[in-house]
Every structure is written in structure tokens, then in C-alpha cells.
Coordinates of C-alpha atoms and ligand atoms in Angstrom, one line a residue:
M18 CA 159.4 33.3 206.5
N19 CA 156.1 31.3 205.6
I20 CA 153.1 33.2 204.3
L21 CA 149.6 31.6 203.5
I22 CA 147.9 33.4 201.2
T23 CA 144.3 32.3 200.3
G24 CA 142.6 33.9 197.0
A25 CA 146.2 33.8 194.8
T26 CA 145.1 33.2 191.9
S27 CA 144.1 37.0 190.7
G28 CA 144.1 40.2 191.3
I29 CA 145.6 41.4 195.4
G30 CA 146.4 38.1 196.4
L31 CA 148.2 37.2 193.0
A32 CA 150.4 40.7 193.3
T33 CA 150.9 39.7 197.2
A34 CA 152.3 36.3 195.8
R35 CA 154.7 37.5 193.4
L36 CA 156.0 40.6 195.6
F37 CA 156.8 37.7 198.6
A38 CA 158.3 35.2 196.0
S39 CA 160.4 38.3 194.8
K40 CA 161.4 38.5 198.9
G41 CA 162.1 34.7 199.0
Y42 CA 159.7 33.5 201.2
T43 CA 158.2 30.5 201.3
L44 CA 154.5 30.6 200.2
I45 CA 151.4 28.6 201.0
L46 CA 148.6 29.3 198.2
I47 CA 145.2 29.0 198.7
A48 CA 142.5 29.0 195.8
R49 CA 139.4 27.2 193.6
R50 CA 141.1 27.1 190.5
L51 CA 143.4 24.4 189.7
E52 CA 144.5 25.3 186.3
K53 CA 145.9 28.6 187.2
L54 CA 147.6 27.7 190.6
K55 CA 149.5 25.0 188.7
E56 CA 150.4 28.0 186.3
I57 CA 151.3 30.4 189.2
S58 CA 153.3 28.0 191.6
A59 CA 155.5 26.8 188.0
S60 CA 156.0 30.8 187.4
L61 CA 156.5 31.8 190.8
Q62 CA 159.6 29.0 190.7
Y63 CA 161.0 29.6 187.5
T64 CA 160.9 33.8 187.9
Y65 CA 161.7 33.9 191.7
K66 CA 162.9 30.5 192.4
N67 CA 160.7 30.6 194.7
N68 CA 159.7 27.9 196.9
N69 CA 155.8 27.2 197.1
I70 CA 152.9 25.0 197.6
F71 CA 148.9 25.2 196.9
F72 CA 146.3 23.9 197.6
Q73 CA 142.7 23.9 195.7
C74 CA 139.8 24.8 198.3
D75 CA 136.7 26.2 198.8
V76 CA 137.2 28.5 201.7
Q77 CA 134.0 28.2 202.3
N78 CA 133.9 24.4 202.9
Q79 CA 135.5 24.5 206.4
Q80 CA 136.2 20.4 205.8
Q81 CA 138.5 20.9 202.6
V82 CA 139.8 24.0 204.8
E83 CA 140.7 21.4 207.9
N84 CA 142.4 19.0 205.0
V85 CA 144.5 21.8 203.6
F86 CA 145.9 22.5 207.6
T87 CA 146.3 18.8 207.9
K88 CA 148.6 18.2 205.1
L89 CA 150.4 21.4 206.1
K90 CA 151.0 19.3 209.0
N91 CA 152.1 16.0 207.3
A92 CA 154.5 18.0 205.7
N93 CA 156.1 19.9 209.2
L94 CA 154.9 23.3 207.5
G95 CA 154.6 26.5 209.2
V96 CA 153.1 29.6 209.1
D97 CA 154.9 32.9 210.5
V98 CA 152.2 35.2 208.4
L99 CA 148.2 34.5 207.2
I100 CA 146.9 36.7 204.7
N101 CA 142.7 36.5 205.1
N102 CA 142.5 37.5 201.3
A103 CA 140.0 35.3 199.7
G104 CA 136.7 37.2 198.8
L105 CA 134.1 38.1 196.6
S106 CA 130.9 40.3 196.0
R107 CA 128.2 39.4 193.9
G108 CA 125.5 41.6 192.4
L109 CA 124.7 45.2 193.3
E110 CA 121.0 45.4 193.8
P111 CA 118.9 47.3 196.5
I112 CA 118.3 44.3 199.5
Q113 CA 114.6 44.2 198.4
D114 CA 116.0 43.0 195.1
G115 CA 118.6 40.9 196.2
L116 CA 119.6 37.2 195.7
L117 CA 119.9 34.3 198.5
Q118 CA 122.2 32.9 196.5
D119 CA 124.0 35.8 196.3
W120 CA 123.9 36.9 200.0
E121 CA 124.9 33.5 201.1
E122 CA 128.2 33.2 198.9
M123 CA 129.2 36.5 200.0
I124 CA 128.6 36.0 203.6
D125 CA 130.0 32.6 203.4
T126 CA 133.0 33.4 201.8
N127 CA 134.1 36.4 203.1
V128 CA 132.9 35.8 207.0
K129 CA 132.7 32.1 207.4
G130 CA 135.5 31.3 205.1
L131 CA 138.2 33.8 206.6
L132 CA 137.1 32.6 210.1
Y133 CA 137.6 28.7 208.9
V134 CA 141.1 29.6 207.6
T135 CA 141.7 31.5 210.5
K136 CA 140.8 28.7 213.4
E137 CA 143.0 26.2 211.4
A138 CA 145.7 28.6 211.5
I139 CA 146.5 29.8 214.7
P140 CA 148.0 26.8 215.9
F141 CA 150.4 27.5 213.5
L142 CA 150.9 30.4 213.8
K143 CA 151.2 30.1 217.6
S144 CA 154.7 28.5 217.0
S145 CA 156.0 31.2 214.8
S146 CA 158.5 33.8 216.7
N147 CA 156.5 36.8 215.3
P148 CA 153.0 35.7 213.9
T149 CA 150.9 37.7 212.2
I150 CA 147.5 38.1 210.7
V151 CA 146.9 40.3 207.6
N152 CA 142.9 40.8 206.9
I153 CA 141.7 42.2 203.7
S154 CA 138.4 44.3 204.5
S155 CA 137.2 46.7 202.9
I156 CA 136.3 50.4 202.1
A157 CA 132.8 48.9 201.6
G158 CA 133.2 47.9 206.0
R159 CA 133.3 51.5 206.4
W160 CA 131.1 53.2 204.6
V161 CA 127.9 51.4 203.3
Y162 CA 126.8 52.6 199.9
P163 CA 123.8 52.2 197.5
N164 CA 123.0 48.8 197.1
G165 CA 126.2 47.7 198.2
N166 CA 124.4 46.1 201.5
V167 CA 125.1 42.4 202.1
Y168 CA 128.6 42.9 200.8
C169 CA 129.1 45.6 203.1
A170 CA 127.9 43.8 205.9
S171 CA 130.1 40.9 204.8
K172 CA 133.5 43.2 205.0
S173 CA 132.3 45.6 208.5
A174 CA 132.5 41.8 209.7
A175 CA 135.6 41.4 208.2
K176 CA 137.0 44.7 209.8
V177 CA 135.2 43.7 213.2
L178 CA 136.9 40.5 213.1
S179 CA 140.1 41.9 213.3
E180 CA 139.8 44.0 215.8
S181 CA 138.5 41.0 217.9
M182 CA 141.7 38.8 216.4
R183 CA 143.6 41.6 218.1
V184 CA 142.1 41.6 221.6
D185 CA 141.8 37.7 222.0
L186 CA 145.4 36.6 220.2
N187 CA 147.1 40.0 222.3
S188 CA 148.4 37.4 225.1
L189 CA 149.6 35.5 222.6
G190 CA 151.9 38.1 220.7
F191 CA 150.1 38.3 217.3
R192 CA 149.7 41.1 215.2
V193 CA 146.6 41.4 213.6
I194 CA 146.4 44.1 210.5
N195 CA 143.3 45.3 208.7
I196 CA 143.6 46.4 205.5
D197 CA 140.6 48.5 203.9
P198 CA 141.1 49.2 200.1
G199 CA 139.2 51.1 197.9
L200 CA 138.9 50.9 194.0
V201 CA 141.2 48.4 192.9
E202 CA 141.4 47.0 189.3
T203 CA 141.0 43.4 189.7
E204 CA 138.7 40.6 188.5
F205 CA 136.4 41.8 191.4
S206 CA 134.1 43.7 189.2
E207 CA 133.5 41.1 187.0
V208 CA 133.1 38.6 189.8
R209 CA 130.4 41.0 191.2
F210 CA 128.1 41.5 187.8
H211 CA 128.3 37.5 187.3
G212 CA 131.0 37.6 184.3
D213 CA 129.5 40.9 182.6
T214 CA 133.0 41.9 181.0
E215 CA 131.3 45.3 179.4
R216 CA 129.7 46.5 183.2
A217 CA 133.1 46.0 184.6
K218 CA 135.1 47.8 182.9
K219 CA 132.7 50.8 183.7
V220 CA 133.9 50.5 186.8
Y221 CA 137.2 51.6 186.5
E222 CA 136.7 54.3 183.7
G223 CA 137.4 58.0 183.8
Y224 CA 140.2 57.8 186.2
E225 CA 143.1 55.5 187.5
P226 CA 142.3 53.1 189.8
L227 CA 144.8 51.3 192.3
T228 CA 145.7 48.3 191.2
G229 CA 146.7 44.6 193.3
E230 CA 150.3 45.9 193.5
D231 CA 149.2 49.0 195.0
I232 CA 147.7 46.7 198.0
A233 CA 150.8 44.3 197.8
E234 CA 153.1 47.0 198.5
C235 CA 151.1 47.9 201.8
I236 CA 150.4 44.5 202.7
D237 CA 154.3 44.2 202.1
F238 CA 155.1 47.6 204.2
A239 CA 152.9 46.2 207.4
V240 CA 154.2 42.9 207.0
S241 CA 157.7 43.8 207.0
A242 CA 157.9 46.7 209.9
P243 CA 159.9 46.1 213.0
P244 CA 158.5 43.0 214.6
N245 CA 156.9 45.4 217.7
V246 CA 155.1 47.7 215.2
V247 CA 151.7 46.8 214.5
I248 CA 149.6 48.7 211.5
A249 CA 146.5 47.7 213.0
D250 CA 144.6 49.4 210.3
M251 CA 145.0 51.0 207.3
M252 CA 142.6 52.2 204.5
I253 CA 144.2 53.0 200.7
L254 CA 142.4 54.9 198.3
P255 CA 143.0 55.7 195.0
K256 CA 143.8 59.7 194.1
A257 CA 140.3 60.0 192.1
Q258 CA 138.3 58.2 195.2
A259 CA 137.1 60.8 198.3
T260 CA 134.6 58.1 199.6
A261 CA 132.8 54.9 198.6
T262 CA 130.5 57.0 196.1
I263 CA 132.5 60.1 195.5
V264 CA 134.9 59.8 192.4
N265 CA 136.1 62.1 190.3
K266 CA 135.7 60.5 186.5
K267 CA 136.5 62.8 184.0
L268 CA 133.8 60.9 181.2
Ligands
NDP316 P1 139.6 39.0 192.7 O1 138.3 38.2 192.4 O2 140.6 39.5 191.4 O3 140.5 38.1 193.8 C1 139.6 37.2 194.0 C2 140.7 36.0 195.0 O4 139.7 34.9 196.2 C3 140.8 34.9 193.4 O5 142.1 34.6 194.3 C4 139.7 34.0 194.2 O6 140.3 32.8 193.5 C5 139.5 33.6 195.5 N1 138.5 33.1 196.1 C6 137.1 33.7 195.7 N2 136.3 32.7 196.6 C7 137.3 32.1 197.0 C8 136.2 31.1 197.4 N3 135.5 30.6 198.4 N4 137.8 29.6 198.4 C9 139.2 30.3 198.2 N5 139.4 31.5 197.2 C10 138.0 32.0 196.8 O7 139.6 40.6 193.5 P2 140.1 41.1 194.2 O8 142.0 40.6 194.4 O9 139.9 42.5 193.8 O10 139.7 40.8 195.9 C11 140.6 39.9 196.9 C12 140.1 40.7 198.2 O11 140.0 41.8 198.2 C13 138.7 40.4 198.4 O12 138.3 40.0 200.0 C14 137.8 41.7 198.2 O13 137.1 41.6 198.4 C15 138.7 42.6 198.5 N6 138.7 43.9 198.2 C16 139.0 44.5 196.8 C17 138.7 45.6 196.5 C18 138.6 46.2 195.3 O14 138.4 46.8 194.7 N7 139.0 44.8 193.6 C19 138.8 46.3 197.6 C20 138.2 46.3 198.6 C21 138.8 45.1 198.8 P3 139.4 31.5 192.9 O15 138.2 31.8 192.2 O16 140.4 29.9 191.8 O17 139.0 30.5 194.3
8X3_317 C1 135.0 46.8 196.9 C2 135.3 48.1 196.9 O1 133.6 50.1 196.7 O2 133.3 47.8 194.8 O3 135.5 46.0 198.1 O4 133.2 48.1 197.4 S1 134.0 48.3 196.4

């Protein structure tokens, strides 16, 4: 099975790459940081004898996305599973103080990037015996929280796109899986707070957050289900979290 993972250099995407490499699947890894991609590709090859190929690509850039799939076609590589994981949050400000640049980056990555990759991947997936798309949305797509505004909107869009894909690709035999994680300790908050590591660390203090590996296990569960089984929608929370804003912190 060939699995394409966007955002494979960190957090959920990296943990998923490791888990699927350990299961012997061929991986197609996409992200922007080339040095990390090289390092991860080599380490997966060394540790798991993994067959993988990687592409430096910014999913916000439609031409770069198209180039990746042209190269896949030239290499005669198919795609059985697409994991739309690349995504980010920028800022945590009330809407009246939001920065245009942050809004554009979130919408361009989490919504337009997901669409660009999916559009290019569909012709490849169509040749698979069990085409599967996994979209990593978020609890932020279900519950709005203070200052989440544009990030919540982008994840809500990702969730609605999962439903739309399930409808439109139904006649083509696609499985579409939507995954909504709660608080997962990754580089997510560091990116959200523009590199402020101290502020990022505080998000995960006083309770046990989820790990990228926890979400990877859930992705694997859904992808590895029998071919006729579609885990259409999954929400995964750490035990301490009840909603987007209720977290039992022992501080
Ligand atoms: P990380 O910041 O650890 O990982 C994000 C990954 O996305 C990185 O590999 C990054 O790679 C990649 N990425 C970001 N922008 C782009 C881009 N424009 N083009 C290509 N790759 C890109 O965060 P997470 O692992 O936590 O996030 C993964 C997904 O999970 C995101 O969609 C996020 O919204 C979602 N999520 C996260 C939760 C959390 O609490 N952490 C909870 C719910 C959902 P690079 O910088 O090398 O491009
Ligand atoms: C990431 C989880 O609650 O920070 O999507 O939005 S949250």
C-alpha cells in the first residue's frame, strides 16, 4: 500500500509516517523543511527498511503541488491512501485584532492546500483497489473557542470538505475519514505563537495531553479497518479535556 502524508516533518504527520513505515508501507512524504525530510526519510529507511520518497512542497502553492504529482506519475507511483495532515494555526487574537497575514496563511494551508493536494491525488487514488482519504481537521472545527476564529473556521471547512468528498466520491468507491483531535503536544502551539516556546509549553502544563503517536494509532485503526468499513468521523480527546475550553488542569 502506498500512503501519501502531507506535513510529515513533525507531530502527527511524523508519528503517522513512523507507524506506517513500521508496518511496511511505501510512503510519499511532503513538507516544506527539506533538511528534516532528508533526515526522516533516511531514518525510516535505516530503522524499518522503509521504501519512501519525499518532496519539498508548500501546499499553499498550487504549482508546487502539481509538480509533486507530475513527478509521482513519471516515477509510476500510485497512491492508495492520502493523509491531508499539513496544517497550522497562527495567532490567538480576538477577531478585531487579527492579522491579515495570519488569516491568509491558515486559510491557504488548511483549506486551499488541502484542496490542491486532494484534486491532484484523486486521479491516482482512482486506480487503487480501496482509495482512502484521511482529513485531519480538529475539535476546533466542531467547537468555536475564544480567539480561535479563523483557525476554527478553517478546520470547520476541512470537516465540511470531508463530508463533501464522501458524497461526491461515493460512486467512485472512496472511503473518506475525518479525524478531529483535541489537545496534542506537537510543534502546533509553537507555530501558533510565532516561536514563543515558553507560551507554547504552558498550553500542555497541568495535565497529560495527547501525543502525535496517539493520533497515529487512531489513523491506522481507521485506515486498516476492513475495506467495507468507513470510520467516517473520529473525535479524540485526552482524558483531561471535556470541550475545547474545559480542561482539568492541576496547576
Ligand atoms: P506540527 O506543527 O507539529 O506539524 C505540522 C506539519 O505540517 C509539519 O510537518 C509542517 O511541516 C507541515 N506544514 C505546515 N504548513 C505546511 C505547508 N504550507 N506545506 C506543507 N506542509 C506544511 O503540528 P501538528 O502535528 O499538531 O498538526 C498536524 C495537523 O493536525 C494540523 O492540520 C493541525 O491543524 C491538526 N491538529 C492539531 C492539533 C494539536 O493539538 N496539535 C489538534 C487538532 C488538529 P513544514 O513546516 O516542514 O512544512
Ligand atoms: C488544535 C486543537 O484546541 O488548539 O486544533 O484548536 S485546538
